[in-house]
XYZ file of N, CA and C in Angstrom:
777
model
N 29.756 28.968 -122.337
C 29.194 30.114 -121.606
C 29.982 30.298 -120.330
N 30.350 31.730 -119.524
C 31.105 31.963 -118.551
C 30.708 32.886 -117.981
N 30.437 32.775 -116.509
C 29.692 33.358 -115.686
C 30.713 33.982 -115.126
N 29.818 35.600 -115.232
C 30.632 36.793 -114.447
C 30.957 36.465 -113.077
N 31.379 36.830 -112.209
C 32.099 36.473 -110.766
C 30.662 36.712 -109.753
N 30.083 38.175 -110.132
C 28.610 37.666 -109.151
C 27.899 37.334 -109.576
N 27.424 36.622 -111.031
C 26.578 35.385 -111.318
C 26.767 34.302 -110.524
N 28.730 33.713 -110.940
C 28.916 32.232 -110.238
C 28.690 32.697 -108.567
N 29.033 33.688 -108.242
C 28.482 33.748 -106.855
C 27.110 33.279 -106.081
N 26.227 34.070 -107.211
C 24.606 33.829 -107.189
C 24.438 32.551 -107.076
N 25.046 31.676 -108.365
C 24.873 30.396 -108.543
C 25.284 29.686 -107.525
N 26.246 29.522 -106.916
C 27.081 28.837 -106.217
C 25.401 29.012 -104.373
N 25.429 30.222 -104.515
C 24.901 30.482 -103.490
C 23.106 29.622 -103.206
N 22.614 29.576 -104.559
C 21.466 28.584 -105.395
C 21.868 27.736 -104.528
N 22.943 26.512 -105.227
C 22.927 25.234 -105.960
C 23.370 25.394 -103.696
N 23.889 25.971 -102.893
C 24.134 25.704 -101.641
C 22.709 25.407 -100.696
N 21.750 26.019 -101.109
C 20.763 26.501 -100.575
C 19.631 25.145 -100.983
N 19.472 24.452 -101.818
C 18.668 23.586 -102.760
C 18.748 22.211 -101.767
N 19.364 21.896 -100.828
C 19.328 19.887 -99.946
C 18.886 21.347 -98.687
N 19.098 22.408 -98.113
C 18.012 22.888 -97.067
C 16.677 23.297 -97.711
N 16.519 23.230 -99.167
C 15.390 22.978 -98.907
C 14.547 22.590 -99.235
N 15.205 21.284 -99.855
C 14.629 20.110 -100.292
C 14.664 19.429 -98.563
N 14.668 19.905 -97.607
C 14.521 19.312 -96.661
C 13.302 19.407 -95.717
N 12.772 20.286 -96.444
C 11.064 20.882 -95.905
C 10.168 20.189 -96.625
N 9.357 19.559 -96.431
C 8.248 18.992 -97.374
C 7.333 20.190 -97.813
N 7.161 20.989 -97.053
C 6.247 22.382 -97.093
C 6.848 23.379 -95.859
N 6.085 24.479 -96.007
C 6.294 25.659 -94.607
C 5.095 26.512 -94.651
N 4.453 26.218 -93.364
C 2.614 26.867 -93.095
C 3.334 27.381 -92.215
N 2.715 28.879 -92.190
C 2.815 30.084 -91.449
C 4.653 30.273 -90.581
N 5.216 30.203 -91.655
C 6.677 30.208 -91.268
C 7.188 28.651 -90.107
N 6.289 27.602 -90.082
C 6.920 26.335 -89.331
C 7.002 25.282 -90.389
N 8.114 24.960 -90.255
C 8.736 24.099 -91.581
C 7.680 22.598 -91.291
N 8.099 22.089 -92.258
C 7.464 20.286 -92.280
C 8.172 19.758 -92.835
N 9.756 19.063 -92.006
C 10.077 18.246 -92.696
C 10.311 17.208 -93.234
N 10.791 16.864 -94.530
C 10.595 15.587 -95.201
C 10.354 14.405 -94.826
N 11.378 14.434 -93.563
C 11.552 13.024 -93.151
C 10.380 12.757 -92.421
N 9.474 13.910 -91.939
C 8.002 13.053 -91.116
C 7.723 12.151 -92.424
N 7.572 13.096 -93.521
C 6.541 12.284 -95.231
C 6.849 10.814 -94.976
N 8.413 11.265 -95.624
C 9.513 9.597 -95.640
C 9.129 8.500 -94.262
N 8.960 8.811 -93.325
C 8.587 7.980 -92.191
C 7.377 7.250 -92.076
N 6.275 8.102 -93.083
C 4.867 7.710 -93.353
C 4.730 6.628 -93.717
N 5.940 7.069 -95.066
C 5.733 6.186 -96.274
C 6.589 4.737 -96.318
N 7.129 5.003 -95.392
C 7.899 3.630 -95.035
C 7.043 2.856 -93.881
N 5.868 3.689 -93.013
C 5.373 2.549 -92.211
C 4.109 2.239 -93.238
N 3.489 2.972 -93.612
C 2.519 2.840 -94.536
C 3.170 1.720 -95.934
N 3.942 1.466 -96.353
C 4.427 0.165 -97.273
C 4.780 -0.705 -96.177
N 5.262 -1.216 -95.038
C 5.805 -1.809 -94.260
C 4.775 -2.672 -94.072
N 3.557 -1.939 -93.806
C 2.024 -2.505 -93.416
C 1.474 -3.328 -94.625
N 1.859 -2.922 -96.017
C 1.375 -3.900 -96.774
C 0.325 -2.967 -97.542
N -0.148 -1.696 -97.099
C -1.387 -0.954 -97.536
C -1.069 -0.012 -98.503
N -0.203 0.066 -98.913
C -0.109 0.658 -100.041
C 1.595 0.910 -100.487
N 1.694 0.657 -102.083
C 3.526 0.974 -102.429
C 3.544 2.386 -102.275
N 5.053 2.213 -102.365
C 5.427 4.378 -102.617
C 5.177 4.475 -104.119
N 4.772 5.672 -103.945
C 4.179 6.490 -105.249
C 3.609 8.026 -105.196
N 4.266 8.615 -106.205
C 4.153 10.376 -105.996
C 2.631 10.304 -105.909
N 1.381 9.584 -105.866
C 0.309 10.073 -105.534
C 0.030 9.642 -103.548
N 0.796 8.452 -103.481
C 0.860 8.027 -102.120
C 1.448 9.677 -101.078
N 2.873 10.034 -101.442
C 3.339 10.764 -101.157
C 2.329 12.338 -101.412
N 1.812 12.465 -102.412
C 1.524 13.604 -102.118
C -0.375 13.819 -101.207
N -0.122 12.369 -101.188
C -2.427 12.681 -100.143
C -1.218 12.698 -98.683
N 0.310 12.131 -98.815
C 0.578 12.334 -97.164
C 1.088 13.344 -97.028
N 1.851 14.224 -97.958
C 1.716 15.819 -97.797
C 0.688 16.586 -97.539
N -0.218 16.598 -97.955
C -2.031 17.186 -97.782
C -2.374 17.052 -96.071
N -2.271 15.912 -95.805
C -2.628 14.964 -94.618
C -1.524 16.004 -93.624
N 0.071 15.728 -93.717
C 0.571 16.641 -92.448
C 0.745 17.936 -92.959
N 0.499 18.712 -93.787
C -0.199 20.253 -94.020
C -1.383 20.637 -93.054
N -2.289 19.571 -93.214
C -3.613 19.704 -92.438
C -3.560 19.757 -91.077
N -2.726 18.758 -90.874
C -2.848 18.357 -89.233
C -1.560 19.728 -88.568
N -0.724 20.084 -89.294
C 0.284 21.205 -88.906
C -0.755 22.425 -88.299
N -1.459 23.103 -89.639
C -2.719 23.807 -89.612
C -3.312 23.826 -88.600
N -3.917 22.431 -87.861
C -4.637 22.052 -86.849
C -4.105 22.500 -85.641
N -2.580 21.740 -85.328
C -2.103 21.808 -84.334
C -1.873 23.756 -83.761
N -1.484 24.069 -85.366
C -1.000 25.442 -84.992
C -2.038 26.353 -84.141
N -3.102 26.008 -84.515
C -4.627 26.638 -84.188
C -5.015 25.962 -82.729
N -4.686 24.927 -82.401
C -4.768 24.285 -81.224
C -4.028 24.644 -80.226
N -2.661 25.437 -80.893
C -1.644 25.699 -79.703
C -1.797 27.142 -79.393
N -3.144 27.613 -80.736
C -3.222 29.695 -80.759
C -4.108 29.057 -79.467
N -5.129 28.162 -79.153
C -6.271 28.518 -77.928
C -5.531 28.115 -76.715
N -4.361 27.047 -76.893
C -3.718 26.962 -75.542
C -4.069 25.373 -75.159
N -4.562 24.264 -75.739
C -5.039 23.465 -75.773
C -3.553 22.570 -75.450
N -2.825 22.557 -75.043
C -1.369 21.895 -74.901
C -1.365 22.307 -73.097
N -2.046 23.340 -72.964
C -1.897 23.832 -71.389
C -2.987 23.251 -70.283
N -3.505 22.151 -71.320
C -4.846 22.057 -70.325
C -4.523 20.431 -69.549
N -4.973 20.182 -68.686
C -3.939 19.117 -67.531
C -4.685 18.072 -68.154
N -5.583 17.518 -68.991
C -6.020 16.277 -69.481
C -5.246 15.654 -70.971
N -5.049 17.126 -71.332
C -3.692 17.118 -72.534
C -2.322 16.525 -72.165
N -1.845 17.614 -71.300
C -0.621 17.544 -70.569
C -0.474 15.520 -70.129
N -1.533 15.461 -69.476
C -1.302 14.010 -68.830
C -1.386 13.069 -70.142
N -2.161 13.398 -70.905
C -2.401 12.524 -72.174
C -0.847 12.633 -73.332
N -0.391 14.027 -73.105
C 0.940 13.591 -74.096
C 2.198 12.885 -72.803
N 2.308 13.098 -71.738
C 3.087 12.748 -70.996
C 3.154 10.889 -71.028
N 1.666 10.499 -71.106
C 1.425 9.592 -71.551
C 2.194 8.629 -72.435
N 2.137 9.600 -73.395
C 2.407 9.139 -75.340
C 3.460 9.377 -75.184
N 4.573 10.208 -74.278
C 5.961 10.465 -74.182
C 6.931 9.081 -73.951
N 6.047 8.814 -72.631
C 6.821 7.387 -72.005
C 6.467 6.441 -73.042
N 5.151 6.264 -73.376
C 5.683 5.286 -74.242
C 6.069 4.872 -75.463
N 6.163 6.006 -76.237
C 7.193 6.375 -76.912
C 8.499 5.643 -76.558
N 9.111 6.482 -75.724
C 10.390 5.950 -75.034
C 10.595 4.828 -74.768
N 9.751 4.158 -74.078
C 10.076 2.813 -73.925
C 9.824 1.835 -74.564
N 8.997 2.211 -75.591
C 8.810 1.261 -76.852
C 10.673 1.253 -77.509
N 10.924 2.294 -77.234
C 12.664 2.383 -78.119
C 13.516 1.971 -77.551
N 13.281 1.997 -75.599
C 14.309 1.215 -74.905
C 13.910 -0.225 -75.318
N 12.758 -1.083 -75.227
C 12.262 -1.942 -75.458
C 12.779 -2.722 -76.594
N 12.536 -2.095 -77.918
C 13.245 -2.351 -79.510
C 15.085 -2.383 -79.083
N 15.585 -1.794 -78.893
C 16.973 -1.601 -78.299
C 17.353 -2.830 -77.480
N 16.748 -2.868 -76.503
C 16.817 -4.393 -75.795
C 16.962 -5.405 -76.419
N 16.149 -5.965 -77.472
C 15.966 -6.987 -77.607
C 16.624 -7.472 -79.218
N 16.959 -5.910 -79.836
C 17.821 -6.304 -80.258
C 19.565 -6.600 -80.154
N 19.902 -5.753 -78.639
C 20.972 -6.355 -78.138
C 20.964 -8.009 -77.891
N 19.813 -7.842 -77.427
C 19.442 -9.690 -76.602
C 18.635 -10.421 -77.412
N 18.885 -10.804 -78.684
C 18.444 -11.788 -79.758
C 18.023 -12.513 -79.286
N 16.861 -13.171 -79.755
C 16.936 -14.895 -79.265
C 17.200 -15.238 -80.926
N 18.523 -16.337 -79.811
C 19.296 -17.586 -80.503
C 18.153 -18.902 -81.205
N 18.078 -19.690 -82.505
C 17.427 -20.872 -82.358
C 17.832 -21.648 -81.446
N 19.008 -21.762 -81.222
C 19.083 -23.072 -80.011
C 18.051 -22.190 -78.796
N 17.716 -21.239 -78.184
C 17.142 -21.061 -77.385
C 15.711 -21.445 -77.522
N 14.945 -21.063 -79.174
C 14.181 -21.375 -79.653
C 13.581 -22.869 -79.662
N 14.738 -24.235 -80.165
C 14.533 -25.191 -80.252
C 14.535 -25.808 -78.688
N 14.734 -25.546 -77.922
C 14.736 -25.629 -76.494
C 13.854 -25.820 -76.199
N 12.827 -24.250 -76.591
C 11.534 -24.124 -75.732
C 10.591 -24.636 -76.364
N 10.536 -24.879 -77.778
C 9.678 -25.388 -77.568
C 10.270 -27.511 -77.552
N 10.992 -27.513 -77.348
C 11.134 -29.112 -76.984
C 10.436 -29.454 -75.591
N 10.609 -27.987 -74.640
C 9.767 -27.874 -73.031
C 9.202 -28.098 -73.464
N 8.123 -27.389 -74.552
C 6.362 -27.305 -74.533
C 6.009 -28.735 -74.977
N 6.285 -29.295 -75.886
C 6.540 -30.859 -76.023
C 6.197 -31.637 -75.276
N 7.249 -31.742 -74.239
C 7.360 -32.515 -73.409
C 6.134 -32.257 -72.434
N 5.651 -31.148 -72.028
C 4.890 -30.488 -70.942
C 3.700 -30.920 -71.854
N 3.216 -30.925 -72.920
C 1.758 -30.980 -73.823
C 1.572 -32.518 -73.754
N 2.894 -33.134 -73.656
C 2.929 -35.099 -73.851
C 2.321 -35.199 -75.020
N 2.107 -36.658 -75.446
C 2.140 -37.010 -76.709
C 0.751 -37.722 -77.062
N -0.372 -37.254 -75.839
C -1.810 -37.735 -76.443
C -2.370 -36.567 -76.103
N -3.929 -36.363 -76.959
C -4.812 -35.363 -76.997
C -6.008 -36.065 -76.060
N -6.685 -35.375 -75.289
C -8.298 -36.059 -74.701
C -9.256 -35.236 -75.346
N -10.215 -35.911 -75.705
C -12.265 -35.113 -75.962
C -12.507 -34.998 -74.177
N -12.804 -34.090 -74.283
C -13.202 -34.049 -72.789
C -14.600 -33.029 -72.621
N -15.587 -34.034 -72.070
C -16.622 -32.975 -71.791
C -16.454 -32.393 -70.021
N -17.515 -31.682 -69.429
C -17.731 -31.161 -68.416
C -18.891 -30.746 -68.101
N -19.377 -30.827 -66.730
C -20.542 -30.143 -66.576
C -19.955 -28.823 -64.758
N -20.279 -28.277 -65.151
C -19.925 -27.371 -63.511
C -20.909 -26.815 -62.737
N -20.699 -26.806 -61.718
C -21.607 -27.078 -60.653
C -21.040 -25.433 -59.656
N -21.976 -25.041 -59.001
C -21.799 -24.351 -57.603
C -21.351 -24.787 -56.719
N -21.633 -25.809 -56.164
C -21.359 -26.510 -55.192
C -20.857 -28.140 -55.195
N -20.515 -28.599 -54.226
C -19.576 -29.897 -53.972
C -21.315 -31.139 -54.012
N -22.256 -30.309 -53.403
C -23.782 -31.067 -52.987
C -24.152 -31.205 -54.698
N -24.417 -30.455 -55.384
C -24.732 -29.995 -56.270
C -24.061 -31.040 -57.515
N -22.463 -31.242 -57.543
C -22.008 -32.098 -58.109
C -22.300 -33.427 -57.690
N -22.428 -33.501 -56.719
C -22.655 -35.056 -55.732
C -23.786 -35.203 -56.771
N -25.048 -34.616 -56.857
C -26.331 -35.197 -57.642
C -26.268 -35.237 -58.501
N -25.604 -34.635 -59.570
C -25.321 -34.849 -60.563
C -24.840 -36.268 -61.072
N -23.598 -36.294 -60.376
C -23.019 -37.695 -60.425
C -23.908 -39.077 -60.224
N -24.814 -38.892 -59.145
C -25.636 -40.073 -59.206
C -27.020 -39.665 -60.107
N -27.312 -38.928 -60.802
C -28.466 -39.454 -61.898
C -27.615 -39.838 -62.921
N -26.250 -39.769 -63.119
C -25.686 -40.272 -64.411
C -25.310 -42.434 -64.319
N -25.269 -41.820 -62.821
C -24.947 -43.275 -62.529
C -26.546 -44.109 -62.933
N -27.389 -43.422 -62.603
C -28.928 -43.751 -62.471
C -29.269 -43.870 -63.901
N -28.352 -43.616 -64.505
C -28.781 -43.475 -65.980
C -29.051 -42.642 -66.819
N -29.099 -41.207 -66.461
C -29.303 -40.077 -67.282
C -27.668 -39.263 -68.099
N -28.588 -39.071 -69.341
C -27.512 -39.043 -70.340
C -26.674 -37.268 -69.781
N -24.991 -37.542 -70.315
C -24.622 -36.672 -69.536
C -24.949 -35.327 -70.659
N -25.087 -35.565 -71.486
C -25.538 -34.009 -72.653
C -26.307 -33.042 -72.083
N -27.654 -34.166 -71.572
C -29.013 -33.676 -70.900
C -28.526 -32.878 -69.667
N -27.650 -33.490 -68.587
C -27.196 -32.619 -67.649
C -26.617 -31.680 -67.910
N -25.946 -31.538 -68.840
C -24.785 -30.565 -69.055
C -25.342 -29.152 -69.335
N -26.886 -28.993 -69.557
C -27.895 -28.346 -69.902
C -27.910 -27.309 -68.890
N -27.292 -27.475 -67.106
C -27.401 -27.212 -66.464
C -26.353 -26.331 -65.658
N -25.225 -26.720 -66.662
C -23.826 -26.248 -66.342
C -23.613 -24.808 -66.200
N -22.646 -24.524 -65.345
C -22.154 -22.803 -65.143
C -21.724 -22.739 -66.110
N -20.965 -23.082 -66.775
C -20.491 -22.948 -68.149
C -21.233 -22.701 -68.996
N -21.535 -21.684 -69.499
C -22.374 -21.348 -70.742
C -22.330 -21.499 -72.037
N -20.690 -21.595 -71.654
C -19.781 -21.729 -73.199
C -20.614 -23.139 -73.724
N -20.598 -24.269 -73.180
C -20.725 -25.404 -73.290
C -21.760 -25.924 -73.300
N -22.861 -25.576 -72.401
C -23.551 -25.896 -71.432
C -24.680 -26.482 -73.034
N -24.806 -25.628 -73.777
C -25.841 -26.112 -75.156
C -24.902 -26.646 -75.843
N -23.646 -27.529 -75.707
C -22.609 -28.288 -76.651
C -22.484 -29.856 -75.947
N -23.219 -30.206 -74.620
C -23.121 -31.319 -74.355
C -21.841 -31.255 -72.903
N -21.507 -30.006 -72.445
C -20.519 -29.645 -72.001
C -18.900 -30.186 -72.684
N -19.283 -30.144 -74.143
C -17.233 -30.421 -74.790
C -16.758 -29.533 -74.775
N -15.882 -29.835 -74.840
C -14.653 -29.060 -74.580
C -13.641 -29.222 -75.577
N -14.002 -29.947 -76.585
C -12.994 -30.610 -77.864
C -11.990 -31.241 -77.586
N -10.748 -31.772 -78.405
C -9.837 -31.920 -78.297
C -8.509 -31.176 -77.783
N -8.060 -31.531 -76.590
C -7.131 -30.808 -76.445
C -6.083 -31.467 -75.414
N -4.614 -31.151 -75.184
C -3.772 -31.957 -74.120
C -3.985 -31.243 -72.640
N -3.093 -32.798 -71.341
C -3.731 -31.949 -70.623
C -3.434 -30.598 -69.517
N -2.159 -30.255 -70.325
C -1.160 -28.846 -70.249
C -2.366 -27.931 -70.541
N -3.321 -27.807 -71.116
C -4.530 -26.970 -71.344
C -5.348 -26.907 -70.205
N -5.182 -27.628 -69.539
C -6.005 -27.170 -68.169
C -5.203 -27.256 -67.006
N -6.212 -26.578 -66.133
C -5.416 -26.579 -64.398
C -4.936 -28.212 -64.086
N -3.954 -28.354 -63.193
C -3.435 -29.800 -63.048
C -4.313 -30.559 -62.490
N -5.273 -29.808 -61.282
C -6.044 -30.372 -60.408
C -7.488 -31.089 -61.652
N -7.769 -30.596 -62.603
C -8.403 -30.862 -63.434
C -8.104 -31.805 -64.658
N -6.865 -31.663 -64.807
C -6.436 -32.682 -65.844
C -6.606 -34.023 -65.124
N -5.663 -33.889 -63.550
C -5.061 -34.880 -63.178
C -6.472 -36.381 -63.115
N -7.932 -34.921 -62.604
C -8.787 -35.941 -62.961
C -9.534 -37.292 -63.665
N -9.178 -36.257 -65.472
C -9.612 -37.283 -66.312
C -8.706 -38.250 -67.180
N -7.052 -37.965 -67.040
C -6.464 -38.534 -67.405
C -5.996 -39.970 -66.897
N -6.901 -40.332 -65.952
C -7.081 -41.937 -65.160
C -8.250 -42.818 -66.039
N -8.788 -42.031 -66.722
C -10.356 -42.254 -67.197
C -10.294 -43.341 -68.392
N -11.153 -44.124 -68.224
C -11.480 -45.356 -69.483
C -12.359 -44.227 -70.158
N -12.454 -44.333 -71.653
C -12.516 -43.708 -72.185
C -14.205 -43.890 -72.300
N -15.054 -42.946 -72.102
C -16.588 -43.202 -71.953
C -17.003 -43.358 -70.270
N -15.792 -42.922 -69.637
C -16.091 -42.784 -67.990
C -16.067 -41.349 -67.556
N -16.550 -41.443 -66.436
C -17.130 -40.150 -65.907
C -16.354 -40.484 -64.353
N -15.898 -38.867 -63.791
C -15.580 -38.785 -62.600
C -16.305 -39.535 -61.475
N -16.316 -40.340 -60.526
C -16.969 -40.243 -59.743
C -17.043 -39.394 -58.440
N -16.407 -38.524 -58.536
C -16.393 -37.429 -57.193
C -15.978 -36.160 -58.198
N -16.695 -35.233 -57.233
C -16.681 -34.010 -57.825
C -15.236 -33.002 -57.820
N -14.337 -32.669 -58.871
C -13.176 -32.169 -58.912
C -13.457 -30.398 -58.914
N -13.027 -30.119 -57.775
C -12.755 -28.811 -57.410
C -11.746 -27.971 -58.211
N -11.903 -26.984 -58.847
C -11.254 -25.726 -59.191
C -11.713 -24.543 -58.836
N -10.447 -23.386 -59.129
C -11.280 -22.065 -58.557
C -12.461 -21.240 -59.222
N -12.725 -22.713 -60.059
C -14.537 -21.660 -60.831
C -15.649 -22.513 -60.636
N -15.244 -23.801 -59.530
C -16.335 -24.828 -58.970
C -16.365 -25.963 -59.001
N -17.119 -26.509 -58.798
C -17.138 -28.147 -58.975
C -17.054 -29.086 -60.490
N -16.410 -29.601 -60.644
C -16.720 -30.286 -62.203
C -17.100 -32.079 -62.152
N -18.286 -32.008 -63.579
C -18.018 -33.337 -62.988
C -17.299 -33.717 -64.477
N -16.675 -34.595 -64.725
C -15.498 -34.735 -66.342
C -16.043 -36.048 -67.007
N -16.377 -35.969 -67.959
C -16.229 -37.231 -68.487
C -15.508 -37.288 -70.070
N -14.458 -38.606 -70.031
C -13.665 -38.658 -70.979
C -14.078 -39.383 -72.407
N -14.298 -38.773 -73.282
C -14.905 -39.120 -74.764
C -14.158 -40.664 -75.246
N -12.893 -39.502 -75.508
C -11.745 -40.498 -76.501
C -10.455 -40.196 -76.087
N -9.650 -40.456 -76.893
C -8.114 -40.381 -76.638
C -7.380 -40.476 -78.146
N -6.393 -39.757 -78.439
C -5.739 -40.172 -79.633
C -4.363 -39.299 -79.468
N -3.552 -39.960 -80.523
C -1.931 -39.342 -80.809
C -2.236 -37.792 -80.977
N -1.212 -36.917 -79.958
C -1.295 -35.924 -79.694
C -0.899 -34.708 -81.353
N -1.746 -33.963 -81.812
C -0.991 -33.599 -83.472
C -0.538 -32.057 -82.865
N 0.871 -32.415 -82.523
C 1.097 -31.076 -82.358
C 1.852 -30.133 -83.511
N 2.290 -28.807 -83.998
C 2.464 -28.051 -84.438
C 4.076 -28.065 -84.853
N 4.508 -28.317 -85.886
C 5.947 -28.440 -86.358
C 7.018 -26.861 -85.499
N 7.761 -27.273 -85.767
C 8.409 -26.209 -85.137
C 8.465 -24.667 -85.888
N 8.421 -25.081 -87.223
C 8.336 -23.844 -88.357
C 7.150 -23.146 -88.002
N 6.211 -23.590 -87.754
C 4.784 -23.511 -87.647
C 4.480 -22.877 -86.682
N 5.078 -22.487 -85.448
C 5.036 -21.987 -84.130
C 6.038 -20.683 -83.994
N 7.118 -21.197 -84.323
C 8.363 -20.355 -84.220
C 8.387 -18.718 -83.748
N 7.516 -18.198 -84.761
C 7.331 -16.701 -84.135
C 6.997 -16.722 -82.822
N 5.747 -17.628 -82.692
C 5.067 -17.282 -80.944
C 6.168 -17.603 -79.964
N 6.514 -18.478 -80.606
C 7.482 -18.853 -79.858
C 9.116 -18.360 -79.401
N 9.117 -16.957 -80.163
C 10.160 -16.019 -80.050
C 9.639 -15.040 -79.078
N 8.110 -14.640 -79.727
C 7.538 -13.740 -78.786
C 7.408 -14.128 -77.166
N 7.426 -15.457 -77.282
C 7.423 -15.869 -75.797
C 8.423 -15.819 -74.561
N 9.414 -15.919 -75.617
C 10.948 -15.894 -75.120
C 10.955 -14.223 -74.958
N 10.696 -13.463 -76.330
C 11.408 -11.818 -75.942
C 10.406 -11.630 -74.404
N 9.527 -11.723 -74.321
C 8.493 -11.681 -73.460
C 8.911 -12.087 -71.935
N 9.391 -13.201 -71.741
C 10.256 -13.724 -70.229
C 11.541 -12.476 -70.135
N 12.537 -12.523 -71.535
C 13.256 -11.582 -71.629
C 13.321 -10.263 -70.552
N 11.861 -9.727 -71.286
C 11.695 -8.202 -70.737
C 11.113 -8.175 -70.077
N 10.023 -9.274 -69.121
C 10.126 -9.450 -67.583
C 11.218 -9.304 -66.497
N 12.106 -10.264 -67.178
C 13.458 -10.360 -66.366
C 14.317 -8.938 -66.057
N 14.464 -7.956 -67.560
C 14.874 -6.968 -67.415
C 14.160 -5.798 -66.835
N 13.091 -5.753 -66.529
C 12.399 -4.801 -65.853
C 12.177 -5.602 -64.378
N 12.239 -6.698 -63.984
C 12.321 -7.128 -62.558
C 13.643 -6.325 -62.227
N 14.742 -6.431 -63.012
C 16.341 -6.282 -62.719
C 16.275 -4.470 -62.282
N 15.714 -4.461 -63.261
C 15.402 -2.541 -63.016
C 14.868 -2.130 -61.543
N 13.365 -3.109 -61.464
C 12.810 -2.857 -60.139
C 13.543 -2.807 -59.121
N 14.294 -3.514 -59.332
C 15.156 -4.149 -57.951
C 16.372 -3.036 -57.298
N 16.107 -2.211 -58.175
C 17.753 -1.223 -58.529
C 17.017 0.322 -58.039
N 15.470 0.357 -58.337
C 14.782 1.679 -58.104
C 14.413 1.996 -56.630
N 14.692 3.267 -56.089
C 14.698 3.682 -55.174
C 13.209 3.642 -55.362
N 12.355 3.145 -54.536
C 10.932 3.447 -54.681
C 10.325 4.013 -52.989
N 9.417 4.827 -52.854
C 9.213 5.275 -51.392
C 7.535 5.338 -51.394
């Protein structure tokens, strides 16, 4: 078969016209929708785990930005883009937008390395040490307040029963425990307390922090079970990108004309 000269014209002019517009997913009231919002859906929507691609996936997310196009268009006929709680609310969603992308950009220039990885957490290691304490508590208002405490235990009253009494609420119906834990988990002024402790001893003076008086007494003691390195690793990246983009936004601060 051989096409007259303005057939192949026609044709030619088709087969040119067919990737613009296969590039619209749809077009409501002459404003295009294109594909690549769909495609963007459908790649965070599988990314998430909530559903594979599939022409029924794809076409409830055609329906979905048809609708919301519809919406917006009707939102922008009353002027609803002009109103200053809008305005501040997309200005909002603008920046951070943006800096979610400077952010992603960053940090994939500035990888963290495993050796940086195996580093930190060898710090945390070292900083956690290599035993766990049971540690109960009871907390007090006052320095007077702990003082009495301390001597009815001496007097003989069981410390569970006191603990009944504690600011701590968390605890206060648990005997004041606190479970197992190292003593990088608490303030120093508080660790430094019970980590002198025979195990089944109690403070004898009341240890001050900035949420009150405590009085500590130490359960047990055992080999510290900390967390393999595989086992941590992510947090432990996040911790690092995290100092990262402190550092780089201090560096920024430092550079901004601010008045």
């Amino acid at each position: 078969m051989t096409f007259k000269p303005a057939r192949l014209l026609l044709a030619l002019i088709a087969v040119a016209a067919m990737p613009a517009f296969a590039q619209n997913l749809a077009v409501v009231n002459g404003k295009a929708i294109p594909s690549s919002r769909a495609d963007a859906v459908v790649k965070q929507v599988v990314a998430q785990g909530q559903q594979q691609d599939s022409p029924q996936l794809r076409e409830m997310i055609k329906k979905d930005l048809i609708a919301r196009e519809v919406m917006m268009q009707e939102a922008l006929k009353q002027g609803y883009e002009k109103n200053p709680e809008v305005k501040l609310q997309l200005e909002n969603a603008r920046q951070t937008i943006v800096i979610n992308a400077l952010v992603r950009d960053y940090l994939t220039k500035n990888e963290i390395k495993d050796a940086d990885v195996s580093a930190e957490y060898d710090r945390f290691k070292a900083q956690a040490g290599d035993k766990e304490y049971h540690v109960r508590h009871i907390l007090l208002e006052t320095e007077a307040e702990a003082n009495a405490v301390i001597a009815k235990l001496k007097g003989g009253a069981k410390f569970e029963d006191l603990a009944k009494t504690s600011k701590d609420t968390g605890t206060a119906a648990s005997g004041g425990d606190l479970d197992w834990a190292t003593p990088s988990s608490f303030p120093k002024e508080f660790s430094d307390a019970f980590v002198g402790l025979q195990k089944g001893a109690v403070t004898d003076k009341p240890v001050k922090t900035p949420n009150g008086f405590h009085v500590i007494k130490l359960d047990d003691t055992r080999a510290a079970k900390l967390p393999a390195l595989a086992e941590v690793k992510p947090q432990v990246v996040e911790a690092l990108q995290q100092k990262k983009l402190q550092a780089y936004q201090e560096e920024i601060l430092k550079k901004a004309v601010i008045k």
